[in-house]
Amino acid sequence: MKTVYTCFCTDVIHDGHLNIIKQAQKYGKVIVGALTDETLIRYNRFPTVSLEDRIKLYKSLDGVDEVVVQNDMLYDDIIKTIHPDYVIHGDNWKEGTTSAIRQNVINLLSEYGGELIEVGYTHNEKVKKIDSQLVEKLSMPEYRRKRLRQLIKLCPIVKTMEAHSGLTGLIVEKTVVEREGKLDQFDAIWISSLCDSTEKGKPDIELVDMTSRFRTIEDITEVTTKPIIFDGDTGGLTEHFVYTVRSLERMGVSAVIIEDKKGLKKNSLFGTEVQQTQATIEEMCSKIAAGKAAQLSDDFMIIARIESLILEQGMEDALARAFAFVKAGADGIMIHSRKKDPTEILEFCDKFRGKDKTTPIVVVPSSFNTITEDELAAHGVNIVIYANQLTRSAFPAMQKTAEDILRYHRAKEVDDRLMSIKDIITLIDEL
Ligand code: SPV
Ligand code: MG
């Protein structure tokens, strides 16, 4: 009997999947592959049910003879093991980033005369609604909040990108790239104080108040599902910080990062060029402890950011603070540096990991930007934050457009580098 293989990356079965099984049955024994969580989060979106439950779900379907786990996005291993006569897939993978995976399957099958069968993708209201319901579930505070902790367990390093509006949130949510046949996307969203302030034309000195910062969070949560890490600056007065923690939890934010500074906070990338005061270890510890005591959900994280390297207080001070902050209840440590060379960051990570194997480490490689995610992960870093690159790329583009329109007294000269009118009016999906 011939074998037919299909890979599912879904938590919910709809008419489209049933149709694939129905078509597959015509060719032989039907084997369904279940993608692992690690692969799903790169390929599609975060699963809402466990791999075990997905396997059970696929097994329960009429017409499915066997379910196997597919570990990798590319089919190499699975095709080598199963050697199916046919692979069956919806025709929706012909275009865009998934087309490389399709091509890889075609190449693999051609090595032994296997065949690819493509069935028309099922577009109907029911399928659309099921998809929207899944997205809705992922965006709910209860589900979204805990996802950062889940990602830290799942990923070698959690890739986090800055957003400061609904539109930039959508870019972080939806950008997927294909490289060497594999898809990749960001895991989480950083709401930067620098970019949130810059967007409002204000300096990054805790001038934009929490009500306004929360409004930015809402703009982003309305159109995204990925977990959010909020830049809480100094956290403000401890008496205020406890309320901030509760509000962030309620909104479904996964983590707040607070830095060990006090008084008038300035952006860390100024370093010692401006007057900045570091809080004492005791002051910071009591703020962390108060935040942890106020927290009501299990999943929310308070991450303590150490400014010792920025303020040139030395490695020993940075490490002493890190251990003290963890002891006070911090769920993670962010270590910052404004050096171009990552050496001091890596030294900190190695020394911290020497004594603490588990507390998540966060870094923001704006200055030390030559380091790769793999290198950071190898030194024990769990979360990397690209803190300001979207803002810094948008600003020069907008500025140049404004200058050229002034220069030429019309808009024709700038048009070639702009998104088309058609694309901008259709950019945002309507219900
Ligand atoms: C931010 O993005 O606002 C940060 C990171 O706090 S940094 O600008 O590098 O201080
Ligand atoms: Mg900041």
Tab-separated table of C-alpha atoms and ligand atoms in Angstrom:
chain	number	residue	atom	x	y	z
A	1	MET	CA	0.000	0.000	0.000
A	2	LYS	CA	1.233	3.487	-0.854
A	3	THR	CA	1.833	6.118	1.838
A	4	VAL	CA	0.735	9.742	1.828
A	5	TYR	CA	2.312	12.299	4.152
A	6	THR	CA	0.931	15.657	5.227
A	7	CYS	CA	2.176	18.073	7.868
A	8	PHE	CA	-0.286	19.960	10.107
A	9	CYS	CA	0.599	23.115	12.007
A	10	THR	CA	-2.792	23.765	13.518
A	11	ASP	CA	-4.519	23.655	16.923
A	12	VAL	CA	-8.005	23.470	15.449
A	13	ILE	CA	-9.251	21.281	12.618
A	14	HIS	CA	-11.348	23.000	9.983
A	15	ASP	CA	-12.833	22.085	6.588
A	16	GLY	CA	-9.485	22.689	4.887
A	17	HIS	CA	-7.708	20.003	6.940
A	18	LEU	CA	-10.596	17.563	6.519
A	19	ASN	CA	-10.426	18.079	2.782
A	20	ILE	CA	-6.691	17.331	2.745
A	21	ILE	CA	-7.289	14.058	4.612
A	22	LYS	CA	-10.161	13.153	2.283
A	23	GLN	CA	-7.944	13.720	-0.760
A	24	ALA	CA	-4.980	11.923	0.847
A	25	GLN	CA	-7.055	8.786	1.553
A	26	LYS	CA	-7.531	8.314	-2.177
A	27	TYR	CA	-3.796	7.665	-2.571
A	28	GLY	CA	-3.049	5.309	0.343
A	29	LYS	CA	-2.209	5.158	4.021
A	30	VAL	CA	-2.371	8.640	5.571
A	31	ILE	CA	0.427	9.784	7.874
A	32	VAL	CA	0.059	13.199	9.517
A	33	GLY	CA	3.057	15.076	10.888
A	34	ALA	CA	2.647	17.282	13.950
A	35	LEU	CA	5.094	20.195	14.095
A	36	THR	CA	6.838	20.679	17.442
A	37	ASP	CA	6.264	23.864	19.458
A	38	GLU	CA	9.813	25.063	18.723
A	39	THR	CA	9.176	24.829	14.999
A	40	LEU	CA	5.616	26.163	15.106
A	41	ILE	CA	6.651	29.444	16.679
A	42	ARG	CA	9.045	30.106	13.798
A	43	TYR	CA	6.720	28.809	11.085
A	44	ASN	CA	3.345	30.074	12.104
A	45	ARG	CA	2.251	31.215	15.537
A	46	PHE	CA	2.401	30.159	19.148
A	47	PRO	CA	0.359	26.995	19.762
A	48	THR	CA	-2.695	27.293	22.004
A	49	VAL	CA	-2.658	23.569	22.885
A	50	SER	CA	0.234	21.261	23.719
A	51	LEU	CA	1.986	19.011	21.204
A	52	GLU	CA	0.491	16.007	23.016
A	53	ASP	CA	-3.010	17.378	22.552
A	54	ARG	CA	-2.349	18.218	18.922
A	55	ILE	CA	-1.202	14.640	18.333
A	56	LYS	CA	-4.359	13.328	20.037
A	57	LEU	CA	-6.491	15.662	17.935
A	58	TYR	CA	-4.927	14.556	14.643
A	59	LYS	CA	-5.153	10.868	15.658
A	60	SER	CA	-8.866	11.237	16.369
A	61	LEU	CA	-9.622	12.258	12.786
A	62	ASP	CA	-11.338	9.788	10.481
A	63	GLY	CA	-8.979	8.719	7.741
A	64	VAL	CA	-5.727	9.362	9.640
A	65	ASP	CA	-3.727	6.127	9.991
A	66	GLU	CA	-0.709	7.406	11.865
A	67	VAL	CA	0.618	10.586	13.472
A	68	VAL	CA	4.329	11.344	13.744
A	69	VAL	CA	6.253	14.315	15.112
A	70	GLN	CA	7.961	16.579	12.575
A	71	ASN	CA	10.837	18.331	14.352
A	72	ASP	CA	12.029	20.562	11.571
A	73	MET	CA	10.351	22.996	9.224
A	74	LEU	CA	12.157	21.388	6.307
A	75	TYR	CA	10.994	17.880	5.417
A	76	ASP	CA	14.458	16.266	4.996
A	77	ASP	CA	14.403	14.053	8.082
A	78	ILE	CA	10.759	13.098	7.840
A	79	ILE	CA	11.017	12.170	4.154
A	80	LYS	CA	14.170	10.144	4.796
A	81	THR	CA	12.426	8.212	7.574
A	82	ILE	CA	8.975	7.707	6.064
A	83	HIS	CA	9.836	7.739	2.397
A	84	PRO	CA	6.247	8.604	1.433
A	85	ASP	CA	5.004	7.957	-2.090
A	86	TYR	CA	3.110	11.219	-1.888
A	87	VAL	CA	3.244	14.453	0.078
A	88	ILE	CA	-0.026	16.356	0.091
A	89	HIS	CA	-0.367	20.058	0.958
A	90	GLY	CA	-2.715	22.983	0.393
A	91	ASP	CA	-1.731	25.130	-2.592
A	92	ASN	CA	-1.381	28.193	-0.350
A	93	TRP	CA	2.347	27.560	0.131
A	94	LYS	CA	3.241	28.308	-3.491
A	95	GLU	CA	3.869	31.969	-2.859
A	96	GLY	CA	5.739	34.004	-0.280
A	97	THR	CA	8.118	32.735	2.369
A	98	THR	CA	6.715	29.169	2.411
A	99	SER	CA	7.558	28.594	-1.254
A	100	ALA	CA	11.143	27.659	-0.273
A	101	ILE	CA	9.824	24.844	1.899
A	102	ARG	CA	7.658	23.664	-0.987
A	103	GLN	CA	10.641	23.687	-3.340
A	104	ASN	CA	12.662	21.672	-0.839
A	105	VAL	CA	9.886	19.053	-0.698
A	106	ILE	CA	9.782	18.875	-4.508
A	107	ASN	CA	13.577	18.340	-4.601
A	108	LEU	CA	13.467	15.655	-1.915
A	109	LEU	CA	10.630	13.759	-3.615
A	110	SER	CA	12.294	13.925	-7.018
A	111	GLU	CA	15.286	11.976	-5.635
A	112	TYR	CA	13.204	8.785	-5.510
A	113	GLY	CA	10.182	9.475	-7.702
A	114	GLY	CA	7.837	10.636	-4.950
A	115	GLU	CA	5.046	12.998	-5.898
A	116	LEU	CA	3.650	16.244	-4.516
A	117	ILE	CA	-0.135	16.644	-4.537
A	118	GLU	CA	-1.531	20.117	-4.002
A	119	VAL	CA	-5.157	20.735	-3.174
A	120	GLY	CA	-6.934	24.073	-3.443
A	121	TYR	CA	-6.879	25.969	-0.144
A	122	THR	CA	-10.331	26.064	1.467
A	123	HIS	CA	-11.419	29.686	1.784
A	124	ASN	CA	-14.753	30.022	3.551
A	125	GLU	CA	-16.314	32.045	6.368
A	126	LYS	CA	-16.012	29.160	8.843
A	127	VAL	CA	-12.272	28.712	8.187
A	128	LYS	CA	-11.750	32.478	8.458
A	129	LYS	CA	-13.640	32.622	11.737
A	130	ILE	CA	-11.694	29.735	13.280
A	131	ASP	CA	-8.462	31.497	12.374
A	132	SER	CA	-9.687	34.773	13.909
A	133	GLN	CA	-10.736	32.948	17.078
A	134	LEU	CA	-7.236	31.486	17.451
A	135	VAL	CA	-5.645	34.899	17.029
A	136	GLU	CA	-8.101	36.351	19.537
A	137	LYS	CA	-7.231	33.681	22.083
A	138	LEU	CA	-3.517	34.390	21.703
A	139	SER	CA	-4.070	38.100	22.253
A	140	MET	CA	-6.079	37.722	25.478
A	141	PRO	CA	-4.239	39.057	28.576
A	142	GLU	CA	-4.346	35.718	30.401
A	143	TYR	CA	-2.764	33.843	27.498
A	144	ARG	CA	-0.423	36.551	26.310
A	145	ARG	CA	1.018	37.331	29.742
A	146	LYS	CA	2.390	33.850	30.382
A	147	ARG	CA	3.868	33.433	26.927
A	148	LEU	CA	7.189	35.128	27.685
A	149	ARG	CA	8.014	32.519	30.337
A	150	GLN	CA	6.979	29.789	27.888
A	151	LEU	CA	9.211	31.262	25.186
A	152	ILE	CA	12.208	31.493	27.522
A	153	LYS	CA	11.856	27.734	28.053
A	154	LEU	CA	11.328	26.987	24.360
A	155	CYS	CA	13.839	29.219	22.580
A	156	PRO	CA	17.616	29.383	22.698
A	157	ILE	CA	17.070	33.170	22.753
A	158	VAL	CA	13.825	35.198	22.706
A	159	LYS	CA	14.037	37.734	19.875
A	160	THR	CA	12.346	40.968	20.843
A	161	MET	CA	11.728	43.979	18.632
A	162	GLU	CA	10.685	47.510	19.536
A	163	ALA	CA	7.202	48.814	18.767
A	164	HIS	CA	5.666	52.167	19.697
A	165	SER	CA	2.323	52.179	17.848
A	166	GLY	CA	-0.265	49.900	16.295
A	167	LEU	CA	1.547	50.010	12.975
A	168	THR	CA	4.998	49.160	14.339
A	169	GLY	CA	3.322	46.490	16.480
A	170	LEU	CA	1.955	44.966	13.284
A	171	ILE	CA	5.418	44.978	11.739
A	172	VAL	CA	6.833	43.051	14.701
A	173	GLU	CA	3.841	40.720	14.690
A	174	LYS	CA	3.771	39.935	10.995
A	175	THR	CA	7.304	40.127	9.660
A	176	VAL	CA	8.447	36.674	8.560
A	177	VAL	CA	11.609	36.009	6.566
A	178	GLU	CA	12.863	32.944	4.803
A	179	ARG	CA	16.559	32.038	4.924
A	180	GLU	CA	17.999	28.807	3.610
A	181	GLY	CA	14.521	27.340	3.488
A	182	LYS	CA	13.659	28.153	7.084
A	183	LEU	CA	11.253	30.793	8.268
A	184	ASP	CA	11.940	33.137	11.126
A	185	GLN	CA	10.051	35.811	13.030
A	186	PHE	CA	10.253	37.883	16.216
A	187	ASP	CA	9.030	36.359	19.465
A	188	ALA	CA	8.156	39.395	21.557
A	189	ILE	CA	7.561	43.153	21.536
A	190	TRP	CA	9.561	45.763	23.469
A	191	ILE	CA	7.830	48.992	24.389
A	192	SER	CA	10.815	51.263	24.698
A	193	SER	CA	10.707	54.455	26.744
A	194	LEU	CA	13.070	56.039	24.224
A	195	CYS	CA	10.916	55.254	21.196
A	196	ASP	CA	7.585	55.863	22.931
A	197	SER	CA	8.884	59.302	23.986
A	198	THR	CA	10.531	60.062	20.628
A	199	GLU	CA	7.290	59.214	18.820
A	200	LYS	CA	5.631	61.923	20.889
A	201	GLY	CA	8.450	64.400	20.256
A	202	LYS	CA	9.500	64.285	23.920
A	203	PRO	CA	12.845	63.496	25.594
A	204	ASP	CA	13.366	60.113	27.261
A	205	ILE	CA	13.242	61.441	30.851
A	206	GLU	CA	10.074	59.823	32.242
A	207	LEU	CA	8.194	62.879	30.971
A	208	VAL	CA	5.629	60.861	29.024
A	209	ASP	CA	3.368	59.784	31.864
A	210	MET	CA	2.137	56.252	32.589
A	211	THR	CA	-1.376	56.950	31.316
A	212	SER	CA	0.092	57.815	27.939
A	213	ARG	CA	2.497	54.855	28.016
A	214	PHE	CA	-0.447	52.556	28.803
A	215	ARG	CA	-2.302	54.000	25.815
A	216	THR	CA	0.627	52.901	23.626
A	217	ILE	CA	0.375	49.413	25.116
A	218	GLU	CA	-3.334	49.314	24.278
A	219	ASP	CA	-2.724	50.438	20.703
A	220	ILE	CA	-0.289	47.554	20.340
A	221	THR	CA	-2.273	44.869	22.168
A	222	GLU	CA	-5.316	45.601	20.008
A	223	VAL	CA	-3.559	44.457	16.840
A	224	THR	CA	-0.976	41.895	17.993
A	225	THR	CA	-0.677	38.594	19.849
A	226	LYS	CA	3.008	38.463	20.765
A	227	PRO	CA	4.098	38.933	24.376
A	228	ILE	CA	5.088	42.391	25.552
A	229	ILE	CA	8.068	43.540	27.597
A	230	PHE	CA	7.505	47.043	28.935
A	231	ASP	CA	10.312	49.501	29.580
A	232	GLY	CA	9.309	50.820	33.010
A	233	ASP	CA	12.238	53.297	33.274
A	234	THR	CA	13.061	53.617	37.008
A	235	GLY	CA	9.636	52.337	38.003
A	236	GLY	CA	9.080	55.742	39.645
A	237	LEU	CA	8.226	55.943	43.329
A	238	THR	CA	7.777	52.509	44.909
A	239	GLU	CA	4.307	53.640	46.019
A	240	HIS	CA	3.468	54.227	42.339
A	241	PHE	CA	5.320	51.225	40.951
A	242	VAL	CA	3.040	48.768	42.744
A	243	TYR	CA	0.071	50.227	40.854
A	244	THR	CA	1.985	50.068	37.590
A	245	VAL	CA	2.609	46.352	38.151
A	246	ARG	CA	-1.107	45.692	38.629
A	247	SER	CA	-2.067	47.714	35.543
A	248	LEU	CA	0.499	45.976	33.368
A	249	GLU	CA	-0.670	42.553	34.531
A	250	ARG	CA	-4.269	43.474	33.747
A	251	MET	CA	-3.301	44.551	30.238
A	252	GLY	CA	-1.585	41.231	29.597
A	253	VAL	CA	1.978	42.575	29.585
A	254	SER	CA	4.471	39.789	30.361
A	255	ALA	CA	7.298	41.723	31.969
A	256	VAL	CA	8.399	45.128	33.147
A	257	ILE	CA	12.060	46.081	33.201
A	258	ILE	CA	13.053	48.697	35.774
A	259	GLU	CA	16.493	50.264	35.964
A	260	ASP	CA	18.463	51.007	39.123
A	261	LYS	CA	18.489	54.768	38.729
A	262	LYS	CA	16.788	57.524	40.676
A	263	GLY	CA	16.040	61.220	40.308
A	264	LEU	CA	15.928	62.617	36.797
A	265	LYS	CA	16.480	59.634	34.529
A	266	LYS	CA	18.216	60.190	31.206
A	267	ASN	CA	18.712	57.655	28.442
A	268	SER	CA	21.482	55.156	29.235
A	269	LEU	CA	23.176	55.692	25.899
A	270	PHE	CA	24.304	59.122	27.182
A	271	GLY	CA	26.357	57.209	29.759
A	272	THR	CA	28.350	59.538	32.007
A	273	GLU	CA	28.006	62.501	29.613
A	274	VAL	CA	24.979	63.616	31.612
A	275	GLN	CA	24.251	63.633	35.344
A	276	GLN	CA	22.520	60.373	36.309
A	277	THR	CA	22.229	58.858	39.776
A	278	GLN	CA	22.238	55.166	40.482
A	279	ALA	CA	19.872	53.957	43.194
A	280	THR	CA	21.481	52.094	46.100
A	281	ILE	CA	21.198	48.316	46.166
A	282	GLU	CA	18.813	48.623	49.133
A	283	GLU	CA	16.572	51.140	47.378
A	284	MET	CA	16.289	49.011	44.256
A	285	CYS	CA	15.766	45.789	46.221
A	286	SER	CA	12.910	47.285	48.181
A	287	LYS	CA	11.229	48.472	44.947
A	288	ILE	CA	11.571	45.001	43.417
A	289	ALA	CA	10.228	43.335	46.549
A	290	ALA	CA	7.266	45.721	46.715
A	291	GLY	CA	6.448	45.035	43.054
A	292	LYS	CA	6.623	41.280	43.570
A	293	ALA	CA	4.388	41.561	46.644
A	294	ALA	CA	1.827	43.572	44.660
A	295	GLN	CA	1.773	41.191	41.691
A	296	LEU	CA	-1.326	38.998	41.499
A	297	SER	CA	-0.733	36.674	38.544
A	298	ASP	CA	1.878	33.902	38.598
A	299	ASP	CA	3.379	34.684	35.224
A	300	PHE	CA	4.229	38.380	35.277
A	301	MET	CA	7.963	39.118	35.464
A	302	ILE	CA	9.783	42.014	37.091
A	303	ILE	CA	13.212	42.283	35.509
A	304	ALA	CA	15.909	44.374	37.178
A	305	ARG	CA	18.169	46.412	34.937
A	306	ILE	CA	21.678	47.178	36.083
A	307	GLU	CA	23.288	50.449	35.053
A	308	SER	CA	26.708	49.900	36.666
A	309	LEU	CA	28.564	49.400	33.371
A	310	ILE	CA	26.804	52.389	31.783
A	311	LEU	CA	27.748	54.570	34.772
A	312	GLU	CA	31.285	53.113	34.931
A	313	GLN	CA	30.900	51.611	38.381
A	314	GLY	CA	32.694	48.402	37.462
A	315	MET	CA	31.995	44.717	36.935
A	316	GLU	CA	32.030	43.806	40.626
A	317	ASP	CA	29.341	46.372	41.360
A	318	ALA	CA	27.235	45.087	38.450
A	319	LEU	CA	27.492	41.491	39.671
A	320	ALA	CA	26.837	42.371	43.321
A	321	ARG	CA	23.698	44.173	42.221
A	322	ALA	CA	22.566	41.307	40.012
A	323	PHE	CA	22.761	38.754	42.824
A	324	ALA	CA	21.117	41.146	45.309
A	325	PHE	CA	18.266	41.945	42.916
A	326	VAL	CA	17.598	38.260	42.253
A	327	LYS	CA	17.559	37.646	46.002
A	328	ALA	CA	15.028	40.483	46.384
A	329	GLY	CA	12.722	38.662	43.930
A	330	ALA	CA	13.703	39.865	40.440
A	331	ASP	CA	12.573	37.366	37.802
A	332	GLY	CA	15.365	38.356	35.432
A	333	ILE	CA	18.375	40.629	35.021
A	334	MET	CA	19.038	43.104	32.260
A	335	ILE	CA	22.647	44.158	31.889
A	336	HIS	CA	23.341	47.199	29.739
A	337	SER	CA	26.444	48.637	28.109
A	338	ARG	CA	27.103	51.380	25.629
A	339	LYS	CA	30.455	50.072	24.489
A	340	LYS	CA	30.809	48.999	20.862
A	341	ASP	CA	32.751	45.966	21.969
A	342	PRO	CA	30.610	43.298	23.661
A	343	THR	CA	33.451	42.072	25.920
A	344	GLU	CA	32.143	43.571	29.170
A	345	ILE	CA	28.628	42.278	28.520
A	346	LEU	CA	29.940	38.762	27.859
A	347	GLU	CA	32.182	38.896	30.918
A	348	PHE	CA	29.174	39.838	33.035
A	349	CYS	CA	27.058	37.030	31.555
A	350	ASP	CA	29.767	34.412	32.102
A	351	LYS	CA	30.390	35.491	35.692
A	352	PHE	CA	26.684	35.707	36.486
A	353	ARG	CA	26.029	32.283	34.922
A	354	GLY	CA	28.942	30.902	36.943
A	355	LYS	CA	26.806	31.317	40.052
A	356	ASP	CA	23.248	31.498	38.723
A	357	LYS	CA	22.308	29.023	36.010
A	358	THR	CA	18.645	29.869	35.657
A	359	THR	CA	17.658	33.505	36.149
A	360	PRO	CA	16.958	34.916	32.686
A	361	ILE	CA	19.460	37.454	31.333
A	362	VAL	CA	18.314	40.236	29.001
A	363	VAL	CA	20.591	42.346	26.795
A	364	VAL	CA	20.044	45.286	24.455
A	365	PRO	CA	22.771	45.281	21.789
A	366	SER	CA	22.237	48.801	20.365
A	367	SER	CA	25.924	49.744	20.698
A	368	PHE	CA	27.556	46.295	20.684
A	369	ASN	CA	25.646	45.377	17.560
A	370	THR	CA	28.176	43.074	15.928
A	371	ILE	CA	27.329	40.244	18.282
A	372	THR	CA	24.954	37.595	16.966
A	373	GLU	CA	22.025	35.964	18.701
A	374	ASP	CA	23.853	32.605	18.707
A	375	GLU	CA	26.885	34.129	20.436
A	376	LEU	CA	24.690	35.784	23.058
A	377	ALA	CA	22.803	32.532	23.672
A	378	ALA	CA	26.119	30.694	24.069
A	379	HIS	CA	26.946	33.079	26.947
A	380	GLY	CA	23.636	32.373	28.673
A	381	VAL	CA	21.559	35.295	27.391
A	382	ASN	CA	17.835	34.465	27.233
A	383	ILE	CA	16.295	37.603	25.740
A	384	VAL	CA	17.729	39.961	23.135
A	385	ILE	CA	15.995	43.292	22.603
A	386	TYR	CA	16.356	45.325	19.398
A	387	ALA	CA	15.317	48.444	21.259
A	388	ASN	CA	15.122	51.288	18.766
A	389	GLN	CA	15.914	50.150	15.213
A	390	LEU	CA	12.383	50.604	13.799
A	391	THR	CA	12.231	54.204	14.988
A	392	ARG	CA	15.754	54.902	13.743
A	393	SER	CA	14.982	53.497	10.309
A	394	ALA	CA	11.656	55.317	9.886
A	395	PHE	CA	12.887	58.750	10.899
A	396	PRO	CA	15.557	59.279	8.174
A	397	ALA	CA	13.157	57.991	5.511
A	398	MET	CA	10.438	60.432	6.555
A	399	GLN	CA	12.888	63.291	6.896
A	400	LYS	CA	14.265	62.762	3.397
A	401	THR	CA	10.764	62.679	1.920
A	402	ALA	CA	9.827	65.929	3.674
A	403	GLU	CA	13.031	67.622	2.446
A	404	ASP	CA	12.592	66.461	-1.147
A	405	ILE	CA	8.993	67.646	-1.394
A	406	LEU	CA	10.130	71.061	-0.130
A	407	ARG	CA	13.045	71.008	-2.547
A	408	TYR	CA	11.075	70.090	-5.699
A	409	HIS	CA	7.763	71.804	-4.893
A	410	ARG	CA	5.927	68.602	-5.762
A	411	ALA	CA	5.808	64.937	-4.699
A	412	LYS	CA	6.733	63.221	-7.950
A	413	GLU	CA	10.475	62.914	-7.156
A	414	VAL	CA	9.853	60.967	-3.954
A	415	ASP	CA	7.230	58.632	-5.326
A	416	ASP	CA	9.538	55.825	-6.481
A	417	ARG	CA	10.628	55.077	-2.939
A	418	LEU	CA	7.140	55.178	-1.446
A	419	MET	CA	4.667	52.427	-0.795
A	420	SER	CA	1.942	52.554	-3.441
A	421	ILE	CA	-1.398	54.183	-2.661
A	422	LYS	CA	-3.039	50.825	-3.321
A	423	ASP	CA	-0.768	49.113	-0.811
A	424	ILE	CA	-1.289	51.705	1.902
A	425	ILE	CA	-5.087	51.687	1.632
A	426	THR	CA	-5.171	47.908	1.776
A	427	LEU	CA	-2.366	47.479	4.325
A	428	ILE	CA	-4.638	47.042	7.298
A	429	ASP	CA	-7.065	44.134	7.082
A	430	GLU	CA	-10.717	44.938	7.638
A	431	LEU	CA	-13.085	42.552	9.376
B	1	SPV	C1	14.861	52.066	25.680
B	1	SPV	O1	14.681	51.478	24.604
B	1	SPV	O2	14.178	53.019	26.030
B	1	SPV	C2	15.882	51.593	26.608
B	1	SPV	C3	17.079	50.926	26.085
B	1	SPV	O3	15.744	51.833	27.782
B	1	SPV	S1	18.274	52.171	25.886
B	1	SPV	O4	17.740	53.200	25.039
B	1	SPV	O5	19.458	51.545	25.305
B	1	SPV	O6	18.593	52.710	27.199
B	2	MG	MG	14.267	53.239	28.214
